Amino acid sequence: MKLYRAIATRYDKLASHFLTTIHLVSCIIWLN
């Protein structure tokens, strides 16, 4: 259970970073 929680929090940080990256790329593409 502890391992699952560690993976979940790590994935959550990764996912939010991933979404931020997608958002920035989308803005750049839209501006071009």
PDB file of C-alpha atoms in Angstrom:
ATOM      1  CA  MET A   1       0.000   0.000   0.000  1.00  0.00           C
ATOM      2  CA  LYS A   2       2.825   2.401   0.861  1.00  0.00           C
ATOM      3  CA  LEU A   3       4.539   1.601  -2.438  1.00  0.00           C
ATOM      4  CA  TYR A   4       1.316   2.249  -4.334  1.00  0.00           C
ATOM      5  CA  ARG A   5       0.930   5.613  -2.602  1.00  0.00           C
ATOM      6  CA  ALA A   6       4.513   6.576  -3.489  1.00  0.00           C
ATOM      7  CA  ILE A   7       3.934   5.667  -7.142  1.00  0.00           C
ATOM      8  CA  ALA A   8       0.617   7.559  -7.165  1.00  0.00           C
ATOM      9  CA  THR A   9       2.141  10.773  -5.788  1.00  0.00           C
ATOM     10  CA  ARG A  10       5.070  10.529  -8.189  1.00  0.00           C
ATOM     11  CA  TYR A  11       2.689   9.981 -11.093  1.00  0.00           C
ATOM     12  CA  ASP A  12       0.573  12.928  -9.950  1.00  0.00           C
ATOM     13  CA  LYS A  13       3.587  15.263  -9.973  1.00  0.00           C
ATOM     14  CA  LEU A  14       4.604  13.906 -13.362  1.00  0.00           C
ATOM     15  CA  ALA A  15       1.081  14.318 -14.742  1.00  0.00           C
ATOM     16  CA  SER A  16       0.762  17.935 -13.612  1.00  0.00           C
ATOM     17  CA  HIS A  17       4.168  18.723 -15.119  1.00  0.00           C
ATOM     18  CA  PHE A  18       3.120  16.929 -18.314  1.00  0.00           C
ATOM     19  CA  LEU A  19      -0.093  18.973 -18.531  1.00  0.00           C
ATOM     20  CA  THR A  20       1.834  22.202 -17.998  1.00  0.00           C
ATOM     21  CA  THR A  21       4.208  21.250 -20.810  1.00  0.00           C
ATOM     22  CA  ILE A  22       1.302  20.457 -23.144  1.00  0.00           C
ATOM     23  CA  HIS A  23      -0.319  23.783 -22.267  1.00  0.00           C
ATOM     24  CA  LEU A  24       2.858  25.729 -23.053  1.00  0.00           C
ATOM     25  CA  VAL A  25       3.369  23.898 -26.347  1.00  0.00           C
ATOM     26  CA  SER A  26      -0.263  24.509 -27.302  1.00  0.00           C
ATOM     27  CA  CYS A  27       0.127  28.237 -26.638  1.00  0.00           C
ATOM     28  CA  ILE A  28       3.291  28.396 -28.736  1.00  0.00           C
ATOM     29  CA  ILE A  29       1.622  26.540 -31.615  1.00  0.00           C
ATOM     30  CA  TRP A  30      -1.473  28.745 -31.360  1.00  0.00           C
ATOM     31  CA  LEU A  31       0.636  31.926 -31.408  1.00  0.00           C
ATOM     32  CA  ASN A  32       2.463  30.735 -34.504  1.00  0.00           C
TER      33      ASN A  32
END
